[in-house]
């Protein structure tokens, strides 16, 4: 019965998250388009840069949320309300303290803002603009801790509903303000107010669904749980720092080494890649609570079977999307913004490659996070970040902006060569490390083969030039490329046990067949 419930919750989470994320993509594109068209490239660049800088401040969170969520799996499974209340109370105190720390660090960064941004021609003070982004980040820590209880109860789609409403209302209001007033500070004010309203909404929902959290007779958190949280936080601190340096410094490096306009160009492509990555990642990570529940049973064979199923669907999704995007993203950017905003093909290939390799972490990260493995490989992210900065700077000075993205790819291999094979594949799944490397190599070779074969089809399609309309040509070409790459995936994996499992699940749950 518990296995059925895990599957049911996972399906609801996956379907709900995908539908809602598509809605967010549409409204986000509308908002970004208006910002670029009305306010210009420099405001767009500042938006990307300050978002990047503020994400650095989230390091102050130290991974407390992930550590606490891990410690909630068992009491939720056992319906231990006393323990749940204790952990959630501790969580609230931590997040309130973090809000103060983030604000203090953010204010300390303020004097450096001008030197990071460089010369820009905007009407507002860059210091005031930065403070709005800082305030938005600080406000996100109040009440948001209650998201975790929804997550642990395997109802991610509820969080997605709130997030979609937040993004949709915020973007539409911001569009109206830009069109009517051209006032960027009002634009940012809406951002902050929307964040507060969303957190209040989640707070009220949780209070209604889980009223036991309102009890005042909460016991202090146990010493065992506190020690476990502290240990995991120590590990997560390194992971957060490393993750930010690898994935969060691109805009800063581009701004310093290339220019603020290029930051805006890069953020345009990320406006395409990030929503797609978020959708696909949610498909996999939405089952992490179910995986956490599964790991409590300590059945390595059962864990491995679930892992293989998730691994196939993750590889299929990221391969089909990444290859399709590579061959049509330039056409989309021309349609959306114009040829002036295009990166060259080499840069786009690196962006797609990083999109794919980052996505291939998902299933391994789900099992690693569900098992609470953070401390054991705490130094790997630091090694990854050092390699990233050194390689990115050297290659950027020699080859330009493409060097930043090559550096990201090279440094990211650290996790694939230590943390995942030894800590996940061997320790959690009980499998040989060599089997992991064979599987990893096979996926890489398959991806390369697919992208070359689809490239032949794409090139021939472009040569024929059958459709004159840019929009219609983009739609048809997208369909052709997507069908071809999925056909190749089916030919390769269509007879596997994992594919047959998902096909059977689709027939049973979606088509209502026996």
Short mmCIF file of C-alpha atoms in Angstrom, two decimals:
data_model
loop_
_atom_site.label_atom_id
_atom_site.label_comp_id
_atom_site.label_asym_id
_atom_site.label_seq_id
_atom_site.Cartn_x
_atom_site.Cartn_y
_atom_site.Cartn_z
CA UNK A 1 0.00 0.00 0.00
CA UNK A 2 2.84 2.39 0.85
CA UNK A 3 4.46 1.70 -2.54
CA UNK A 4 1.17 2.50 -4.28
CA UNK A 5 0.87 5.76 -2.34
CA UNK A 6 4.45 6.72 -3.24
CA UNK A 7 3.69 6.12 -6.93
CA UNK A 8 0.40 8.02 -6.72
CA UNK A 9 1.96 11.02 -5.00
CA UNK A 10 4.87 11.03 -7.45
CA UNK A 11 2.51 11.06 -10.44
CA UNK A 12 0.47 13.93 -9.00
CA UNK A 13 3.65 15.86 -8.27
CA UNK A 14 5.15 15.29 -11.72
CA UNK A 15 2.00 16.13 -13.70
CA UNK A 16 1.08 19.10 -11.53
CA UNK A 17 4.58 20.54 -11.57
CA UNK A 18 4.90 20.26 -15.36
CA UNK A 19 1.60 21.97 -16.10
CA UNK A 20 2.29 24.79 -13.67
CA UNK A 21 5.86 25.31 -14.83
CA UNK A 22 4.70 25.72 -18.42
CA UNK A 23 2.39 28.47 -17.22
CA UNK A 24 5.30 30.14 -15.43
CA UNK A 25 7.44 29.96 -18.57
CA UNK A 26 4.83 31.78 -20.65
CA UNK A 27 4.30 34.66 -18.21
CA UNK A 28 8.04 34.95 -17.49
CA UNK A 29 8.78 35.30 -21.20
CA UNK A 30 6.15 37.99 -21.51
CA UNK A 31 7.71 39.89 -18.60
CA UNK A 32 11.27 39.56 -19.88
CA UNK A 33 10.30 40.59 -23.40
CA UNK A 34 8.62 43.76 -22.15
CA UNK A 35 11.60 44.56 -19.90
CA UNK A 36 14.03 44.27 -22.84
CA UNK A 37 11.84 46.10 -25.36
CA UNK A 38 10.87 48.99 -23.10
CA UNK A 39 13.72 49.40 -20.61
CA UNK A 40 16.63 48.13 -22.75
CA UNK A 41 19.62 45.81 -22.52
CA UNK A 42 21.30 47.47 -19.54
CA UNK A 43 18.30 47.04 -17.23
CA UNK A 44 18.06 43.44 -18.42
CA UNK A 45 21.76 42.98 -17.64
CA UNK A 46 21.38 44.51 -14.17
CA UNK A 47 18.43 42.21 -13.51
CA UNK A 48 20.55 39.16 -14.33
CA UNK A 49 23.64 40.40 -12.48
CA UNK A 50 21.91 41.38 -9.23
CA UNK A 51 19.90 38.17 -9.19
CA UNK A 52 23.23 36.38 -9.47
CA UNK A 53 24.85 38.37 -6.66
CA UNK A 54 21.88 37.88 -4.35
CA UNK A 55 21.93 34.13 -4.98
CA UNK A 56 25.44 34.23 -3.52
CA UNK A 57 23.96 35.43 -0.23
CA UNK A 58 21.86 32.27 -0.02
CA UNK A 59 25.09 30.55 1.00
CA UNK A 60 24.26 31.92 4.47
CA UNK A 61 21.43 29.37 4.57
CA UNK A 62 24.20 26.74 4.83
CA UNK A 63 21.87 23.96 3.69
CA UNK A 64 19.87 24.00 6.91
CA UNK A 65 16.66 23.43 4.95
CA UNK A 66 17.93 20.23 3.31
CA UNK A 67 19.32 18.88 6.57
CA UNK A 68 16.06 19.52 8.39
CA UNK A 69 13.93 18.04 5.60
CA UNK A 70 16.00 14.84 5.82
CA UNK A 71 15.27 14.65 9.55
CA UNK A 72 11.54 15.06 8.90
CA UNK A 73 11.18 11.93 6.71
CA UNK A 74 11.15 9.44 9.56
CA UNK A 75 8.81 11.29 11.98
CA UNK A 76 6.37 12.01 9.14
CA UNK A 77 6.43 8.34 8.16
CA UNK A 78 5.84 7.32 11.79
CA UNK A 79 3.28 10.10 12.39
CA UNK A 80 5.35 11.40 15.30
CA UNK A 81 3.70 14.82 15.64
CA UNK A 82 5.71 15.80 18.73
CA UNK A 83 9.00 15.35 16.90
CA UNK A 84 7.70 17.11 13.76
CA UNK A 85 6.67 20.14 15.82
CA UNK A 86 10.06 20.28 17.53
CA UNK A 87 11.96 20.18 14.25
CA UNK A 88 9.72 22.78 12.59
CA UNK A 89 10.10 25.15 15.53
CA UNK A 90 13.87 24.82 15.31
CA UNK A 91 13.62 25.40 11.54
CA UNK A 92 11.71 28.65 12.09
CA UNK A 93 14.31 29.99 14.52
CA UNK A 94 17.12 29.13 12.10
CA UNK A 95 15.46 30.87 9.15
CA UNK A 96 14.71 34.02 11.11
CA UNK A 97 18.38 34.18 12.11
CA UNK A 98 19.43 33.55 8.50
CA UNK A 99 17.29 36.47 7.31
CA UNK A 100 19.27 38.78 9.58
CA UNK A 101 22.59 37.31 8.45
CA UNK A 102 21.71 37.66 4.76
CA UNK A 103 20.72 41.28 5.28
CA UNK A 104 23.95 42.05 7.15
CA UNK A 105 26.14 40.41 4.50
CA UNK A 106 24.14 42.11 1.75
CA UNK A 107 24.75 45.53 3.28
CA UNK A 108 28.47 44.75 3.51
CA UNK A 109 28.51 43.96 -0.21
CA UNK A 110 26.81 47.29 -1.03
CA UNK A 111 30.06 49.35 -1.40
CA UNK A 112 31.32 46.84 -4.01
CA UNK A 113 28.25 47.05 -6.23
CA UNK A 114 29.49 49.89 -8.45
CA UNK A 115 32.81 48.19 -9.19
CA UNK A 116 31.07 44.90 -10.07
CA UNK A 117 28.53 46.58 -12.35
CA UNK A 118 30.93 48.93 -14.12
CA UNK A 119 29.67 51.84 -16.20
CA UNK A 120 25.93 51.77 -16.93
CA UNK A 121 23.55 54.40 -18.25
CA UNK A 122 20.40 53.99 -16.13
CA UNK A 123 18.25 56.62 -14.44
CA UNK A 124 18.17 54.99 -10.99
CA UNK A 125 21.04 54.49 -8.56
CA UNK A 126 22.51 51.00 -8.91
CA UNK A 127 22.81 50.92 -5.11
CA UNK A 128 19.05 51.44 -4.70
CA UNK A 129 18.30 48.79 -7.32
CA UNK A 130 20.60 46.36 -5.52
CA UNK A 131 18.86 47.03 -2.18
CA UNK A 132 15.51 46.05 -3.70
CA UNK A 133 16.95 42.68 -4.73
CA UNK A 134 18.46 42.29 -1.27
CA UNK A 135 15.14 43.06 0.42
CA UNK A 136 13.38 40.51 -1.79
CA UNK A 137 15.91 37.86 -0.74
CA UNK A 138 15.61 38.68 2.96
CA UNK A 139 11.81 38.55 2.88
CA UNK A 140 11.93 35.10 1.29
CA UNK A 141 13.18 33.61 4.58
CA UNK A 142 10.20 34.68 6.65
CA UNK A 143 7.43 32.06 6.75
CA UNK A 144 8.93 30.16 3.80
CA UNK A 145 10.25 27.46 6.14
CA UNK A 146 6.74 26.02 6.15
CA UNK A 147 7.22 24.90 2.54
CA UNK A 148 9.23 21.97 3.89
CA UNK A 149 6.28 20.28 5.57
CA UNK A 150 4.34 20.29 2.28
CA UNK A 151 7.38 18.85 0.56
CA UNK A 152 7.94 16.05 3.10
CA UNK A 153 4.25 15.07 2.88
CA UNK A 154 4.91 14.56 -0.86
CA UNK A 155 2.63 17.37 -2.08
CA UNK A 156 5.08 19.34 -4.22
CA UNK A 157 2.30 20.30 -6.62
CA UNK A 158 0.80 22.50 -3.88
CA UNK A 159 4.03 24.49 -3.70
CA UNK A 160 4.02 24.73 -7.51
CA UNK A 161 0.50 26.18 -7.43
CA UNK A 162 1.60 28.93 -5.06
CA UNK A 163 4.78 29.59 -7.05
CA UNK A 164 2.87 29.81 -10.32
CA UNK A 165 0.32 32.24 -8.89
CA UNK A 166 3.18 34.29 -7.45
CA UNK A 167 5.09 34.46 -10.74
CA UNK A 168 2.01 35.05 -12.89
CA UNK A 169 0.62 37.88 -10.77
CA UNK A 170 4.04 39.46 -10.29
CA UNK A 171 4.98 39.35 -13.98
CA UNK A 172 1.64 40.69 -15.19
CA UNK A 173 1.72 43.55 -12.68
CA UNK A 174 5.32 44.33 -13.61
CA UNK A 175 4.44 44.37 -17.30
CA UNK A 176 1.63 46.83 -16.60
CA UNK A 177 3.95 49.10 -14.59
CA UNK A 178 6.68 49.09 -17.25
CA UNK A 179 4.21 49.80 -20.04
CA UNK A 180 2.45 52.61 -18.18
CA UNK A 181 5.17 54.26 -16.07
CA UNK A 182 8.59 52.99 -17.31
CA UNK A 183 9.54 53.09 -13.61
CA UNK A 184 12.02 50.34 -12.72
CA UNK A 185 11.78 50.93 -8.97
CA UNK A 186 8.02 50.34 -9.02
CA UNK A 187 8.79 47.21 -11.05
CA UNK A 188 11.05 46.00 -8.22
CA UNK A 189 8.54 47.00 -5.53
CA UNK A 190 5.99 44.63 -7.06
CA UNK A 191 8.61 41.86 -6.96
CA UNK A 192 9.12 42.25 -3.21
CA UNK A 193 5.43 42.60 -2.32
CA UNK A 194 4.57 39.53 -4.41
CA UNK A 195 7.14 37.49 -2.51
CA UNK A 196 5.62 38.48 0.83
CA UNK A 197 2.08 37.67 -0.33
CA UNK A 198 3.17 34.22 -1.58
CA UNK A 199 4.82 33.35 1.73
CA UNK A 200 1.74 34.47 3.66
CA UNK A 201 -0.40 32.26 1.42
CA UNK A 202 1.79 29.20 2.06
CA UNK A 203 1.83 30.00 5.78
CA UNK A 204 -1.98 30.11 5.97
CA UNK A 205 -2.34 26.92 3.90
CA UNK A 206 0.03 24.96 6.14
CA UNK A 207 -1.70 26.22 9.29
CA UNK A 208 -5.01 24.97 7.94
CA UNK A 209 -3.77 21.59 6.67
CA UNK A 210 -1.45 20.81 9.58
CA UNK A 211 -2.99 22.59 12.59
CA UNK A 212 -0.83 20.62 15.05
CA UNK A 213 2.03 22.97 14.06
CA UNK A 214 0.16 25.77 15.86
CA UNK A 215 0.46 24.03 19.22
CA UNK A 216 2.43 26.07 21.75
CA UNK A 217 3.53 23.09 23.88
CA UNK A 218 6.44 22.25 21.60
CA UNK A 219 9.35 20.34 23.09
CA UNK A 220 12.94 21.40 22.37
CA UNK A 221 14.63 19.53 19.56
CA UNK A 222 16.47 16.43 20.74
CA UNK A 223 20.26 16.46 21.02
CA UNK A 224 20.57 13.56 18.53
CA UNK A 225 18.60 15.40 15.85
CA UNK A 226 20.46 18.63 16.54
CA UNK A 227 23.83 16.88 16.19
CA UNK A 228 22.73 15.26 12.94
CA UNK A 229 21.54 18.58 11.55
CA UNK A 230 24.78 20.30 12.56
CA UNK A 231 26.85 17.55 10.90
CA UNK A 232 24.88 17.74 7.67
CA UNK A 233 24.95 21.54 7.68
CA UNK A 234 28.74 21.43 7.91
CA UNK A 235 28.77 19.34 4.75
CA UNK A 236 26.06 21.33 2.99
CA UNK A 237 27.94 24.57 3.66
CA UNK A 238 30.72 23.37 1.37
CA UNK A 239 28.21 22.14 -1.21
CA UNK A 240 26.40 25.47 -1.28
CA UNK A 241 29.61 27.46 -1.62
CA UNK A 242 30.89 25.17 -4.37
CA UNK A 243 27.57 25.14 -6.21
CA UNK A 244 27.37 28.91 -6.20
CA UNK A 245 30.92 29.38 -7.46
CA UNK A 246 30.39 26.85 -10.26
CA UNK A 247 26.90 27.87 -11.38
CA UNK A 248 26.31 31.25 -9.78
CA UNK A 249 29.31 33.31 -10.79
CA UNK A 250 28.88 33.25 -14.56
CA UNK A 251 27.12 36.62 -14.68
CA UNK A 252 29.75 38.22 -12.43
CA UNK A 253 32.61 36.84 -14.55
CA UNK A 254 30.91 37.96 -17.75
CA UNK A 255 30.31 41.43 -16.31
CA UNK A 256 33.94 41.85 -15.21
CA UNK A 257 35.68 40.15 -18.14
CA UNK A 258 33.33 40.94 -21.03
CA UNK A 259 30.61 43.51 -20.21
CA UNK A 260 27.14 44.17 -18.76
CA UNK A 261 25.44 43.97 -22.18
CA UNK A 262 26.70 40.41 -22.62
CA UNK A 263 25.26 39.59 -19.18
CA UNK A 264 21.90 40.55 -20.62
CA UNK A 265 22.45 38.37 -23.69
CA UNK A 266 23.41 35.45 -21.48
CA UNK A 267 20.36 35.99 -19.27
CA UNK A 268 18.19 35.85 -22.40
CA UNK A 269 19.44 32.35 -23.19
CA UNK A 270 19.09 31.38 -19.53
CA UNK A 271 15.48 32.55 -19.71
CA UNK A 272 15.07 29.67 -22.16
CA UNK A 273 17.30 27.06 -20.53
CA UNK A 274 16.43 27.62 -16.86
CA UNK A 275 12.65 27.13 -17.12
CA UNK A 276 13.19 23.96 -19.15
CA UNK A 277 15.75 22.73 -16.61
CA UNK A 278 13.36 23.54 -13.75
CA UNK A 279 10.52 21.59 -15.35
CA UNK A 280 12.66 18.55 -16.06
CA UNK A 281 14.34 18.71 -12.66
CA UNK A 282 10.98 18.90 -10.91
CA UNK A 283 9.87 15.77 -12.75
CA UNK A 284 12.68 13.89 -11.00
CA UNK A 285 13.18 15.76 -7.73
CA UNK A 286 9.45 15.78 -7.03
CA UNK A 287 9.85 12.12 -6.08
CA UNK A 288 12.64 12.79 -3.55
CA UNK A 289 10.26 12.62 -0.60
CA UNK A 290 9.05 9.26 -1.91
CA UNK A 291 12.67 8.11 -2.31
CA UNK A 292 13.42 9.27 1.23
CA UNK A 293 10.48 7.21 2.44
CA UNK A 294 11.73 4.25 0.38
CA UNK A 295 15.28 4.42 1.75
CA UNK A 296 13.96 3.99 5.28
CA UNK A 297 13.20 0.37 4.29
CA UNK A 298 16.96 -0.22 3.62
CA UNK A 299 16.34 -2.57 0.66
CA UNK A 300 19.29 -1.93 -1.71
CA UNK A 301 17.90 -4.11 -4.51
CA UNK A 302 14.58 -2.31 -4.47
CA UNK A 303 16.39 1.02 -4.33
CA UNK A 304 18.44 0.09 -7.39
CA UNK A 305 15.37 -0.90 -9.41
CA UNK A 306 13.74 2.45 -8.68
CA UNK A 307 17.02 4.21 -9.47
CA UNK A 308 17.28 2.56 -12.90
CA UNK A 309 13.73 3.56 -13.78
CA UNK A 310 14.31 7.18 -12.79
CA UNK A 311 17.71 7.20 -14.51
CA UNK A 312 16.20 6.20 -17.85
CA UNK A 313 13.40 8.75 -17.78
CA UNK A 314 15.85 11.47 -16.70
CA UNK A 315 18.29 10.63 -19.51
CA UNK A 316 15.45 10.44 -22.03
CA UNK A 317 13.99 13.79 -21.03
CA UNK A 318 17.26 15.72 -20.88
CA UNK A 319 18.61 14.18 -24.08
CA UNK A 320 15.51 14.84 -26.15
CA UNK A 321 15.12 18.40 -24.84
CA UNK A 322 18.80 19.39 -24.96
CA UNK A 323 19.33 18.18 -28.53
CA UNK A 324 16.07 19.69 -29.72
CA UNK A 325 16.91 23.04 -28.11
CA UNK A 326 20.40 23.06 -29.64
CA UNK A 327 19.00 22.93 -33.18
CA UNK A 328 16.14 25.42 -32.74
CA UNK A 329 17.13 27.88 -29.99
CA UNK A 330 18.82 30.28 -32.42
CA UNK A 331 15.66 30.40 -34.53
CA UNK A 332 13.67 31.13 -31.39
CA UNK A 333 15.94 33.98 -30.26
CA UNK A 334 15.67 35.59 -33.72
CA UNK A 335 11.88 35.34 -33.54
CA UNK A 336 11.78 36.60 -29.96
CA UNK A 337 14.36 39.40 -29.93
CA UNK A 338 16.16 39.59 -33.28
CA UNK A 339 19.52 38.54 -34.72
CA UNK A 340 21.40 41.17 -32.71
CA UNK A 341 20.90 39.10 -29.56
CA UNK A 342 22.41 35.85 -30.90
CA UNK A 343 25.41 34.08 -29.37
CA UNK A 344 27.59 32.10 -31.78
CA UNK A 345 27.03 28.37 -32.22
CA UNK A 346 30.05 27.35 -30.11
CA UNK A 347 28.67 29.21 -27.09
CA UNK A 348 25.22 27.70 -27.60
CA UNK A 349 26.72 24.20 -27.78
CA UNK A 350 28.50 24.75 -24.45
CA UNK A 351 25.27 26.01 -22.88
CA UNK A 352 23.43 22.93 -24.12
CA UNK A 353 26.21 20.61 -22.95
CA UNK A 354 26.11 22.14 -19.45
CA UNK A 355 22.32 21.93 -19.48
CA UNK A 356 22.55 18.20 -20.23
CA UNK A 357 25.35 17.30 -17.84
CA UNK A 358 23.73 19.26 -15.00
CA UNK A 359 20.48 17.43 -15.66
CA UNK A 360 22.23 14.07 -15.57
CA UNK A 361 22.97 14.74 -11.89
CA UNK A 362 19.30 14.73 -10.94
CA UNK A 363 18.61 11.11 -10.05
CA UNK A 364 21.94 10.66 -8.30
CA UNK A 365 21.33 13.89 -6.37
CA UNK A 366 17.85 12.74 -5.39
CA UNK A 367 19.18 9.55 -3.81
CA UNK A 368 22.13 11.37 -2.28
CA UNK A 369 19.87 14.02 -0.74
CA UNK A 370 17.22 11.54 0.38
CA UNK A 371 19.95 9.54 2.15
CA UNK A 372 21.26 12.69 3.83
CA UNK A 373 24.76 12.34 2.33
CA UNK A 374 26.23 15.83 2.59
CA UNK A 375 29.14 15.66 5.01
CA UNK A 376 31.00 12.73 3.44
CA UNK A 377 32.00 14.59 0.25
CA UNK A 378 32.11 18.10 1.68
CA UNK A 379 35.47 18.99 0.11
CA UNK A 380 34.55 17.93 -3.45
CA UNK A 381 32.49 21.10 -4.16
CA UNK A 382 35.43 23.25 -3.06
CA UNK A 383 37.72 21.41 -5.47
CA UNK A 384 35.07 21.81 -8.15
CA UNK A 385 34.79 25.55 -7.53
CA UNK A 386 38.57 26.16 -7.54
CA UNK A 387 38.90 24.34 -10.85
CA UNK A 388 35.94 26.29 -12.25
CA UNK A 389 37.30 29.75 -11.40
CA UNK A 390 40.85 29.05 -12.56
CA UNK A 391 39.87 27.34 -15.83
CA UNK A 392 37.08 29.84 -16.58
CA UNK A 393 39.30 32.91 -16.14
CA UNK A 394 42.19 31.43 -18.15
CA UNK A 395 39.96 30.26 -21.02
CA UNK A 396 37.91 33.47 -21.06
CA UNK A 397 41.02 35.63 -21.39
CA UNK A 398 42.13 33.41 -24.28
CA UNK A 399 38.89 32.48 -26.06
CA UNK A 400 36.28 34.96 -24.80
CA UNK A 401 32.95 34.27 -23.16
CA UNK A 402 32.84 30.63 -24.29
CA UNK A 403 35.72 29.93 -21.87
CA UNK A 404 33.42 30.54 -18.89
CA UNK A 405 31.07 27.78 -19.97
CA UNK A 406 33.87 25.34 -20.80
CA UNK A 407 35.22 25.93 -17.30
CA UNK A 408 31.81 25.09 -15.83
CA UNK A 409 31.68 21.80 -17.72
CA UNK A 410 35.21 20.72 -16.79
CA UNK A 411 34.80 21.48 -13.10
CA UNK A 412 31.43 19.74 -12.90
CA UNK A 413 33.02 16.38 -13.65
CA UNK A 414 34.34 16.22 -10.06
CA UNK A 415 31.00 15.02 -8.70
CA UNK A 416 30.60 12.48 -11.49
CA UNK A 417 33.97 10.92 -10.71
CA UNK A 418 33.78 10.69 -6.90
CA UNK A 419 30.58 11.57 -5.04
CA UNK A 420 28.12 9.77 -7.29
CA UNK A 421 30.01 6.54 -8.00
CA UNK A 422 31.30 5.94 -4.48
CA UNK A 423 28.69 7.49 -2.20
CA UNK A 424 25.54 6.76 -4.19
CA UNK A 425 26.17 3.88 -6.57
CA UNK A 426 28.28 1.87 -4.12
CA UNK A 427 27.07 2.86 -0.65
CA UNK A 428 23.34 3.38 -1.23
CA UNK A 429 22.63 1.11 -4.19
CA UNK A 430 25.16 -1.60 -3.34
CA UNK A 431 26.62 -1.73 -6.85
CA UNK A 432 30.12 -1.83 -8.28
CA UNK A 433 31.77 1.50 -9.02
CA UNK A 434 32.93 0.20 -12.40
CA UNK A 435 29.30 -0.43 -13.38
CA UNK A 436 28.62 3.24 -12.72
CA UNK A 437 31.43 4.37 -15.01
CA UNK A 438 30.29 2.00 -17.77
CA UNK A 439 26.77 3.42 -17.54
CA UNK A 440 28.06 7.00 -17.45
CA UNK A 441 30.25 6.46 -20.52
CA UNK A 442 27.41 4.79 -22.40
CA UNK A 443 25.11 7.77 -21.80
CA UNK A 444 27.77 10.23 -23.00
CA UNK A 445 28.45 8.26 -26.19
CA UNK A 446 24.72 7.92 -26.87
CA UNK A 447 24.20 11.67 -26.47
CA UNK A 448 27.06 12.44 -28.86
CA UNK A 449 25.69 9.94 -31.38
CA UNK A 450 22.18 11.37 -31.18
CA UNK A 451 23.30 14.98 -31.59
CA UNK A 452 25.35 14.07 -34.69
CA UNK A 453 22.51 12.10 -36.29
CA UNK A 454 19.90 14.75 -35.54
CA UNK A 455 22.35 17.34 -36.93
CA UNK A 456 22.22 15.62 -40.30
CA UNK A 457 18.43 15.84 -40.32
CA UNK A 458 18.45 19.47 -39.16
CA UNK A 459 20.98 20.50 -41.81
CA UNK A 460 18.98 18.80 -44.56
CA UNK A 461 15.78 20.45 -43.34
CA UNK A 462 17.43 23.89 -43.46
CA UNK A 463 18.84 23.18 -46.93
CA UNK A 464 15.43 22.37 -48.38
CA UNK A 465 13.93 25.66 -47.13
CA UNK A 466 10.37 24.44 -47.60
CA UNK A 467 8.68 27.01 -45.32
CA UNK A 468 9.13 30.78 -45.72
CA UNK A 469 7.33 31.93 -42.58
CA UNK A 470 9.83 32.19 -39.69
CA UNK A 471 7.27 31.29 -37.06
CA UNK A 472 5.83 28.32 -38.94
CA UNK A 473 9.31 27.15 -39.89
CA UNK A 474 10.37 27.24 -36.23
CA UNK A 475 7.33 25.22 -35.15
CA UNK A 476 7.75 22.58 -37.86
CA UNK A 477 11.51 22.30 -37.40
CA UNK A 478 11.07 21.92 -33.64
CA UNK A 479 8.60 19.12 -34.23
CA UNK A 480 10.84 17.35 -36.74
CA UNK A 481 13.93 17.50 -34.52
CA UNK A 482 11.99 16.41 -31.42
CA UNK A 483 10.41 13.44 -33.19
CA UNK A 484 13.73 12.29 -34.67
CA UNK A 485 15.65 12.36 -31.39
CA UNK A 486 12.82 10.56 -29.56
CA UNK A 487 12.69 7.94 -32.30
CA UNK A 488 16.41 7.32 -31.82
CA UNK A 489 15.90 7.04 -28.06
CA UNK A 490 13.06 4.56 -28.59
CA UNK A 491 15.17 2.44 -30.93
CA UNK A 492 17.91 2.33 -28.29
CA UNK A 493 15.85 1.91 -25.11
CA UNK A 494 12.36 0.85 -26.21
CA UNK A 495 12.87 -2.80 -25.26
CA UNK A 496 14.33 -2.13 -21.81
CA UNK A 497 12.49 -3.20 -18.67
CA UNK A 498 12.49 0.38 -17.46
CA UNK A 499 10.77 1.67 -20.61
CA UNK A 500 8.18 -1.10 -20.46
CA UNK A 501 7.49 -0.16 -16.83
CA UNK A 502 6.75 3.47 -17.69
CA UNK A 503 4.73 2.49 -20.75
CA UNK A 504 2.62 0.17 -18.61
CA UNK A 505 2.20 2.88 -15.99
CA UNK A 506 1.13 5.33 -18.69
CA UNK A 507 -1.46 2.92 -20.04
CA UNK A 508 -2.83 2.16 -16.60
CA UNK A 509 -2.90 5.64 -15.11
CA UNK A 510 -3.46 7.83 -18.16
CA UNK A 511 -5.26 5.68 -20.70
CA UNK A 512 -7.17 3.82 -17.94
CA UNK A 513 -6.35 0.44 -19.46
CA UNK A 514 -5.91 -2.74 -17.46
#
